[in-house]
XYZ file of C-alpha atoms in Angstrom:
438
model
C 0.000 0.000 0.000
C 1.021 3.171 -0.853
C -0.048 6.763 0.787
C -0.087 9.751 -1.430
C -0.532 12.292 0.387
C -1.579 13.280 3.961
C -2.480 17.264 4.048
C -1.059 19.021 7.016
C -1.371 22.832 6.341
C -3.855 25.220 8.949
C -7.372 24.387 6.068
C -10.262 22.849 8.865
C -11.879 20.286 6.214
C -8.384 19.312 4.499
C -6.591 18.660 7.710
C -9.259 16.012 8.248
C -8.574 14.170 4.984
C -6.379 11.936 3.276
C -5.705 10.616 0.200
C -4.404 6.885 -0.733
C -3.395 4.884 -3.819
C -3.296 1.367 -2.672
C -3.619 0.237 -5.971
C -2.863 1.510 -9.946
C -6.470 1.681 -10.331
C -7.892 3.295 -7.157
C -7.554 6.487 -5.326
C -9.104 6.595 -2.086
C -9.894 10.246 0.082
C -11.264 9.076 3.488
C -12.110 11.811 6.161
C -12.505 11.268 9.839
C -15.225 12.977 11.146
C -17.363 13.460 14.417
C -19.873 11.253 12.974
C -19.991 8.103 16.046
C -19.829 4.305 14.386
C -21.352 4.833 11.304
C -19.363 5.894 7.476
C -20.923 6.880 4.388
C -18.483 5.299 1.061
C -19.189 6.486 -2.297
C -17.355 5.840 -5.227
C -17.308 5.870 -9.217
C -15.374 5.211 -12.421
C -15.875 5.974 -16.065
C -18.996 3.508 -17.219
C -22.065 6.066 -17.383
C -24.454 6.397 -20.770
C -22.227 9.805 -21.827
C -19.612 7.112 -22.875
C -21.946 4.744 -24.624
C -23.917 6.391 -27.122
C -24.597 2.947 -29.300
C -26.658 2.560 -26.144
C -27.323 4.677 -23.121
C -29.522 2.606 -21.342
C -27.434 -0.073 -20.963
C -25.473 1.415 -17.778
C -28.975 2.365 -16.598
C -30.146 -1.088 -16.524
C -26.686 -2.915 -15.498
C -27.197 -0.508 -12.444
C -30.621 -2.050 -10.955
C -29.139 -5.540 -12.535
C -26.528 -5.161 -9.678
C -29.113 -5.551 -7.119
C -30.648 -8.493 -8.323
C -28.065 -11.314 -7.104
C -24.260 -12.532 -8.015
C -22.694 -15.825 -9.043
C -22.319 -16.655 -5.234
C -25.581 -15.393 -3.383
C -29.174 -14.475 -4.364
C -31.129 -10.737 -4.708
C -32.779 -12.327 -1.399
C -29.921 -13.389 0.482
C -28.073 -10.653 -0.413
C -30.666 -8.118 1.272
C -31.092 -10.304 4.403
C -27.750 -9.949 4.679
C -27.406 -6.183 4.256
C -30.780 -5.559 6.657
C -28.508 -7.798 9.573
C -25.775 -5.688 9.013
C -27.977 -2.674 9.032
C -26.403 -1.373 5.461
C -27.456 -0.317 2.360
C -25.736 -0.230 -0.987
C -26.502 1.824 -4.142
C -25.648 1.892 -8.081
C -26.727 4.932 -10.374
C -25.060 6.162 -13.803
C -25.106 9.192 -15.128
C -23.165 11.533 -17.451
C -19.712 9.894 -17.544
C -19.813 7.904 -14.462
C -21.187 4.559 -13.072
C -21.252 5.413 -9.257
C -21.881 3.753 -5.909
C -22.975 4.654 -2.725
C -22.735 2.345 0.762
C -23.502 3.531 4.349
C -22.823 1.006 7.450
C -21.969 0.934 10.760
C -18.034 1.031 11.486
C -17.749 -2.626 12.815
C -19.836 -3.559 9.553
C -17.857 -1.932 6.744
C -15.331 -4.730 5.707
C -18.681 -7.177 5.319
C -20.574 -4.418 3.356
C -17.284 -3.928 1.251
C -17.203 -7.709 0.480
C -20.758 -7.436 -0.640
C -20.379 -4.123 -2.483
C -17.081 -5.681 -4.086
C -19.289 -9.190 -5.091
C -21.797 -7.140 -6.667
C -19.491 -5.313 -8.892
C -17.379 -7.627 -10.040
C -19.800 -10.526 -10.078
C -22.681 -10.087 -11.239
C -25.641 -12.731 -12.295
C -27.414 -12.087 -15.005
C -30.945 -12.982 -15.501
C -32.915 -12.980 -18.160
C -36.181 -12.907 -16.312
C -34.778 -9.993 -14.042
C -34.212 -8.158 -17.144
C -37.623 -8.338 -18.404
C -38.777 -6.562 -15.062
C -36.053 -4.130 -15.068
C -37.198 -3.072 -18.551
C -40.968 -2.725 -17.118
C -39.824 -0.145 -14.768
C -38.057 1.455 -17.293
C -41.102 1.345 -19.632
C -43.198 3.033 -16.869
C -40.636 5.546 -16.037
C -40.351 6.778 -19.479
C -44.188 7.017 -20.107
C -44.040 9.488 -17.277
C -40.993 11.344 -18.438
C -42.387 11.797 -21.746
C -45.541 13.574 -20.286
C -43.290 15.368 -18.085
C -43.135 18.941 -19.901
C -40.010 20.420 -17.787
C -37.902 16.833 -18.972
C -38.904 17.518 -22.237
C -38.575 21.202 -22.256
C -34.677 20.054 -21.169
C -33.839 17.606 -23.614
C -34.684 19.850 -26.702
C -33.120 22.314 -25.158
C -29.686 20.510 -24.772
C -29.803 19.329 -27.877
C -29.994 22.023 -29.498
C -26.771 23.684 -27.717
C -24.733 20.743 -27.633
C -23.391 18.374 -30.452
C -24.147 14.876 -30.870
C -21.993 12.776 -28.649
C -21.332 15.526 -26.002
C -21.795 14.255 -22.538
C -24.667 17.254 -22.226
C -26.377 16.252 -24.961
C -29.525 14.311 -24.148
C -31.214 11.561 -25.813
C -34.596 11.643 -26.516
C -37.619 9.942 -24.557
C -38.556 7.814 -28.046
C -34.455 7.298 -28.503
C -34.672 5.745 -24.661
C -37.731 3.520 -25.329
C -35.589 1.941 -28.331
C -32.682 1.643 -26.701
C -33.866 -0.091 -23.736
C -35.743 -2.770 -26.202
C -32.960 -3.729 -27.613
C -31.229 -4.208 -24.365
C -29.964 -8.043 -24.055
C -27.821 -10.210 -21.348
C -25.128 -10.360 -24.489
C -25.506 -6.461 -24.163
C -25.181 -6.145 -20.573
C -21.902 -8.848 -20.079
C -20.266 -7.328 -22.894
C -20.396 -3.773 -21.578
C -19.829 -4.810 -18.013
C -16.448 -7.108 -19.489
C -15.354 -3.486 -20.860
C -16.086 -0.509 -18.713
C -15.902 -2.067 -15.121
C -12.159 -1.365 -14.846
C -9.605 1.302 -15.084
C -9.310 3.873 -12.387
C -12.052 3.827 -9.779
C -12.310 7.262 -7.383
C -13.772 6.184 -3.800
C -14.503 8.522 -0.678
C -14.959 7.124 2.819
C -16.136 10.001 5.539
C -17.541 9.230 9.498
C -16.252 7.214 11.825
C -13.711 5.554 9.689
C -9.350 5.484 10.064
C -7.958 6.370 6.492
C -4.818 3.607 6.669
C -7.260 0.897 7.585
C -9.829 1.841 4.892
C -7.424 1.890 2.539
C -5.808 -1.950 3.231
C -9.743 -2.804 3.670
C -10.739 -1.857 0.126
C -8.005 -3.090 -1.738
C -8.239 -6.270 -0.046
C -12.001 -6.351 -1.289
C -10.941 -4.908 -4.737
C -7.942 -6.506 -5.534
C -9.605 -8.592 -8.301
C -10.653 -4.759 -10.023
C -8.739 -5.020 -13.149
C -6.403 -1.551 -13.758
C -6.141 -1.373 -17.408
C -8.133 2.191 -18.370
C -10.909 1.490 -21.173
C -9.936 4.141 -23.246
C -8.307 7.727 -23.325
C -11.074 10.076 -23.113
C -12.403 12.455 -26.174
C -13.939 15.444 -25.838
C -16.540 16.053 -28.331
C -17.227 19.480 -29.176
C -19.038 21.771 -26.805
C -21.184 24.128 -28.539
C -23.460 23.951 -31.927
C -23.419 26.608 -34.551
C -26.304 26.226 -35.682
C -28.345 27.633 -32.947
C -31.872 28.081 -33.576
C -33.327 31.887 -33.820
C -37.087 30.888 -33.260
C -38.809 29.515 -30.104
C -38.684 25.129 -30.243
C -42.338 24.253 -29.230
C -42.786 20.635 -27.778
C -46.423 19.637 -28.134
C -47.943 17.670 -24.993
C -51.936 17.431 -24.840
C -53.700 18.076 -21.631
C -50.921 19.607 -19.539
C -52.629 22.620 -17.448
C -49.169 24.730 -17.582
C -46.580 25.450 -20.212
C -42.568 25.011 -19.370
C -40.148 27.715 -20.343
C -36.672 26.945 -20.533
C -33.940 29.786 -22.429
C -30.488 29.394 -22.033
C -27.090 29.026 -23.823
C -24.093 27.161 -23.770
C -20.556 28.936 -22.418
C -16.989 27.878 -23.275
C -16.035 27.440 -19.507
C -15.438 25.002 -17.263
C -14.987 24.439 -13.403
C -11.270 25.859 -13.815
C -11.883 28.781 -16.031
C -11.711 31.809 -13.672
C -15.194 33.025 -14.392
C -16.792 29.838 -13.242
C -17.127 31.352 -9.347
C -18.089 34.653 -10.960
C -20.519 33.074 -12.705
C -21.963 30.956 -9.317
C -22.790 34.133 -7.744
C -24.411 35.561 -11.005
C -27.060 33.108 -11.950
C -27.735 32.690 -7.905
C -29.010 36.565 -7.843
C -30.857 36.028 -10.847
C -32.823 33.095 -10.178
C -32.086 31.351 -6.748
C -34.119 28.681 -6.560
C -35.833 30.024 -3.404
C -37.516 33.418 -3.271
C -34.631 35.822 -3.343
C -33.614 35.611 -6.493
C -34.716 38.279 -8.900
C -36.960 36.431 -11.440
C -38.983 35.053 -7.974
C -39.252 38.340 -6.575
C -40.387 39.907 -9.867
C -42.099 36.962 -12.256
C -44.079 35.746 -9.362
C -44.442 38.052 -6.135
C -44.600 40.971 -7.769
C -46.301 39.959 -11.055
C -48.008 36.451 -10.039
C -47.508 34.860 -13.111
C -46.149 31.680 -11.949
C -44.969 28.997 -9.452
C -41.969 29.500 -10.243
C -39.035 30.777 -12.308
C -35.268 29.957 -11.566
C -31.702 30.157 -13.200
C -29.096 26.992 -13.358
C -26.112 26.560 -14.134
C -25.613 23.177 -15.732
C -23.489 21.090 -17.378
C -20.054 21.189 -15.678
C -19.396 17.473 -13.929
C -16.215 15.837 -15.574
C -14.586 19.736 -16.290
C -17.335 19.867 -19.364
C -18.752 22.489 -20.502
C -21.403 23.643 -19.352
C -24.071 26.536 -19.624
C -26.880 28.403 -18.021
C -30.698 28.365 -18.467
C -33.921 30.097 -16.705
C -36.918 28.072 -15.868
C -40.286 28.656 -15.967
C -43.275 27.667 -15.792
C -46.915 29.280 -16.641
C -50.439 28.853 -17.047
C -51.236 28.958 -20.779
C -53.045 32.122 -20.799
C -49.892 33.952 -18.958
C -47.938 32.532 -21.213
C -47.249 35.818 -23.127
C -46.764 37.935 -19.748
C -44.397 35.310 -18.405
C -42.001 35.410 -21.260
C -41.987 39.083 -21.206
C -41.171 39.516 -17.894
C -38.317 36.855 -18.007
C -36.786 38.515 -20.689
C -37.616 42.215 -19.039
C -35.751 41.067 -15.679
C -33.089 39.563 -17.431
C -32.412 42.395 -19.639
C -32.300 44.797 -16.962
C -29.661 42.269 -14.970
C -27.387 42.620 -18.049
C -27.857 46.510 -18.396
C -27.216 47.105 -14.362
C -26.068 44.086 -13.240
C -25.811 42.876 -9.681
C -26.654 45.112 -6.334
C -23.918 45.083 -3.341
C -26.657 44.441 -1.193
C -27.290 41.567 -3.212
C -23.830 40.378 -4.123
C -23.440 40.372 -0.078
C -26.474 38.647 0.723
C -25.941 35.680 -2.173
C -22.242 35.512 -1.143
C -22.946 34.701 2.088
C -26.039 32.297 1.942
C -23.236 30.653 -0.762
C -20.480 29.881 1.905
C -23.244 28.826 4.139
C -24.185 26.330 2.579
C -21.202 25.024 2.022
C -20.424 24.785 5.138
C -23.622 23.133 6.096
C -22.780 20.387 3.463
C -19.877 18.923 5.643
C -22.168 18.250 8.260
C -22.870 14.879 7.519
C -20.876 12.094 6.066
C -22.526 12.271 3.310
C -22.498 15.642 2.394
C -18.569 15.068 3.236
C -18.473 12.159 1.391
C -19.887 13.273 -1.759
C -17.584 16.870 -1.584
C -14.720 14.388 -1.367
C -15.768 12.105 -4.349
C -16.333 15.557 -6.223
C -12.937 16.789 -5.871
C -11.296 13.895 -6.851
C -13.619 13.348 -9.859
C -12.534 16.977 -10.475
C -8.718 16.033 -10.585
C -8.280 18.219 -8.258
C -6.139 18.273 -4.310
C -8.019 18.024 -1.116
C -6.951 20.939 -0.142
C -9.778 22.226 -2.682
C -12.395 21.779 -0.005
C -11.311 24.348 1.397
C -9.482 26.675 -1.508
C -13.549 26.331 -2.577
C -14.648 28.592 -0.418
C -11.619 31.003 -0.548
C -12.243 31.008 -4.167
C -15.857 32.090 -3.411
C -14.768 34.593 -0.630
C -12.503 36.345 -3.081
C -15.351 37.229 -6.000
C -15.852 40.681 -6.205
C -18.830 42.751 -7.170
C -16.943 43.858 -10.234
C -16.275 40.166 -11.076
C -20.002 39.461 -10.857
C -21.031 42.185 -12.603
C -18.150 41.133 -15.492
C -19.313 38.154 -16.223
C -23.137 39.315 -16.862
C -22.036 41.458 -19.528
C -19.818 38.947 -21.071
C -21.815 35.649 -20.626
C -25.756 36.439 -20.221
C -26.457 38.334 -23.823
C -29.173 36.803 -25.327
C -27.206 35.875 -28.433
C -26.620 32.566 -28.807
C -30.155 31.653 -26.819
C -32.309 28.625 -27.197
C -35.494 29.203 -26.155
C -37.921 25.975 -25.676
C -41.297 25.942 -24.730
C -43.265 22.641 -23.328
C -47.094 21.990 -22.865
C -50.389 22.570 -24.472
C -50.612 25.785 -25.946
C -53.309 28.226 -26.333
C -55.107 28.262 -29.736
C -53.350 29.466 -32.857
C -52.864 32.975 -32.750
C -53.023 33.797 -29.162
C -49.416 33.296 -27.955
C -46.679 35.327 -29.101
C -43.288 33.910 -28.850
C-alpha cells in the first residue's frame, strides 16, 4: 500500500482528509469525522451512458441488474444480509460515471465492502430480471415523456450541444428503443469493458484512512487496472443555434414550461466559473430571493416559479446556463416578457452590493452546512477527486468564493448572459393558434 498524500497545512476540512493509492487503479480520500460508528463510502469510475452512445440505457439497466443477485448469493440473500448488518448499498449512472454509494456501521464496513465488491465484479445475469427491469423502465419513461419540464430540457440541450457531447440528451422515443434492444449479451459485454480502469472512492464518518485503505483493496484486488480508453472530448457548442422559439407539443398539460439558455466555453477551472456561481444565484435562486422570484411571481403572479441553473459542468465539461419557468397557458405571453424584461435589466445594471453580499454569504453557508454529515462530506470528497483536483480544494472552494468581487459578478453578466446565442424551448399545451406570441 502506498499513501499519497496526507495534508497538514492550517485548512479545517483538508486537515481532516487523506488521500491513498493502494492500488494503480484506485484512489481513495477518506475523512474522519465526528460522525460516532457509522461511514458513508461512495465511489465511481468511467462507465455512465455519456460514454456509450450505441446505447445509453445499458449502464442504466446494469445498475438495478446489480441488485438483483451474483454468481455466489441471491437478490434475497443478499438483502437479508445487508438488513442484519444494518447497510445499504446503491448503483446509479449518469453523465460519464457509473457510481456507488454504501452507508454502514463502522464494525460492519469490511462485510458491506465484500458485498459491495461481489456485486461489482460478479454479477448474475438474468434474463427474467431483465424483463422486469425493462418494465420499470417502460413506466418511467411514459411518465418522463408527459413530463413537460424533462422535455422542455432535452430539446433544449440538444440544441446547444453536439451529438456525442456528454450534455447532450437523448430523446424519450431514442430511450424507449434503446432499452428494447437491451440483451444479457448487451449487458456482459459492456460490463467485461467498462468495469475497470481507475475507480475514485470517498470514505467520511467514523472511519481510520490507513485501515480503509488496506480494507478496500483487499475487497478490490480482483478490479482489473487497465483504463478502457483515453477520453475524447466532443465538441461543446453547436453553430447552428436556432433563432425561433422550439415548441414541444404535450396534450392536456394545465401549464406550459419555459426553458432559455445558452451554452458557455467554460469550465470548473476557467476563472469566471465562481463569478458566474454568484451571477445566476441573484438572478434566479431557486428560493424566493432571487430576482426572477421576486419579480415573475411576487410581484407579477404569473407563476410557481421561475429559476436560473447553471448546468453542465461534472467531468470539467462544458457547461451553460438556463432560466426556468413555468406558466399557465393564458400567462404565457406575460411570463415570457417579464423573463426577458428582468433579465435584460440584470445585463444593463447588473448585480446590487446588497445583493452580491447577501448571495455571497447564503453561498459559503451552505457550504459549510454540506460537511455536516458524512454524506455531504463524502460526496464533496468524491467531487474533488472526480474533479482532478487536491483536497486541499475543499477548502481553496470557499476562498475562491470569498474572493469574488462585485466587479467580477457584474463582469461576467455582460460577457456571458447576452441573449445571443439563446435557445429558447417551450413545453405543454398551448393556447389556440394565434393567441401566444413567442
Amino acid at each position: 500500500m502506498k499513501k499519497r498524500n496526507k495534508l497538514k497545512d492550517e485548512s479545517a476540512l483538508a486537515e481532516k482528509a487523506a488521500v491513498y493509492s493502494p492500488s494503480s487503479g484506485v484512489r481513495i480520500a477518506v475523512a474522519k469525522t465526528g460522525v460516532k460508528r457509522a461511514v458513508t463510502i461512495t465511489g465511481s469510475f468511467c462507465a455512465g451512458p455519456a460514454l456509450f452512445p450505441e446505447n445509453p440505457m445499458i449502464p442504466l439497466v446494469l445498475a438495478e441488474m446489480l441488485q438483483e443477485g451474483t454468481q455466489k448469493r441471491t437478490k434475497k440473500n443478499l438483502q437479508k444480509k445487508l438488513d442484519s448488518l444494518g447497510a445499504s448499498i446503491h448503483f446509479s449512472a449518469s453523465g460519464k460515471r457509473f457510481r456507488f454509494t454504501v452507508t454502514a456501521l463502522r464494525e460492519h464496513a469490511a462485510k458491506a465492502l465484500s458485498i459491495l465488491s461481489e456485486e461489482l465484479l460478479f454479477p448474475k445475469f438474468q434474463q427474467e430480471k431483465l424483463a422486469r427491469i425493462q418494465k420499470q423502465f417502460e413506466a418511467g419513461l411514459a411518465l418522463e415523456a408527459q413530463n413537460a419540464k424533462t422535455q422542455a430540457l432535452i430539446v433544449f440541450s440538444r440544441n446547444i450541444y453536439p451529438y456525442g457531447n456528454a450534455n447532450c440528451s437523448f430523446l424519450t422515443e431514442e430511450k424507449k428503443k434503446f432499452l428494447n434492444s437491451v440483451t444479457i449479451e448487451s449487458l456482459k459485454a459492456f460490463h467485461k469493458k467498462f468495469f475497470r480502469g481507475t475507480m475514485y472512492v470517498a470514505a467520511a464518518g467514523d472511519v481510520e484512512g490507513k485501515r480503509f485503505s488496506r480494507l478496500f483493496q483487499k475487497c478490490f484486488h480482483a478490479w482489473p487496472a487497465e483504463p478502457v480508453f483515453p477520453a475524447v472530448r466532443v465538441q461543446s457548442k453547436k453553430t447552428d443555434i436556432p433563432k425561433k422559439p422550439l415548441l414541444v407539443p404535450l396534450p392536456g398539460k394545465s401549464s406550459i414550461d419555459v426553458i432559455i439558455g445558452k451554452s458557455f466555453s467554460v469550465t470548473k477551472k476557467h476563472p469566471d466559473f465562481y463569478p458566474l456561481i454568484l451571477a445566476s444565484r441573484v438572478l434566479g435562486n431557486p428560493g424566493f430571493n432571487g430576482r426572477l422570484m421576486k419579480t415573475v411571481r411576487e410581484k407579477l403572479g404569473l407563476t410557481d416559479g421561475s429559476y436560473a441553473y447553471l448546468s453542465g459542468f461534472a467531468d470539467n465539461e462544458e457547461g451553460g446556463l438556463y432560466v426556468w419557468g413555468t406558466f399557465a397557458p393564458q400567462c404565457i405571453n406575460r411570463g415570457l416578457r417579464a423573463i426577458a424584461k428582468e433579465s435584460a435589466l440584470f445585463l444593463k445594471k447588473g448585480v446590487l452590493l446588497s445583493e452580491f453580499l447577501e448571495h455571497k454569504q447564503a453561498l459559503l453557508g451552505a457550504y459549510a452546512l454540506s460537511f455536516a454529515t458524512s454524506g455531504g462530506f463524502a460526496g464533496a470528497l468524491l467531487q474533488t477527486l472526480e474533479d482532478e483536483k487536491e483536497i486541499s480544494f475543499l477548502d481553496e472552494y470557499a476562498n475562491f468564493l470569498q474572493s469574488v468581487t462585485l466587479a467580477d459578478v457584474n463582469r461576467v453578466i455582460k460577457k456571458y448572459f447576452s441573449p445571443k446565442g439563446t435557445v429558447r424551448v417551450l413545453a405543454g399545451t398551448f393556447p389556440a393558434k394565434g393567441r401566444m406570441v413567442v
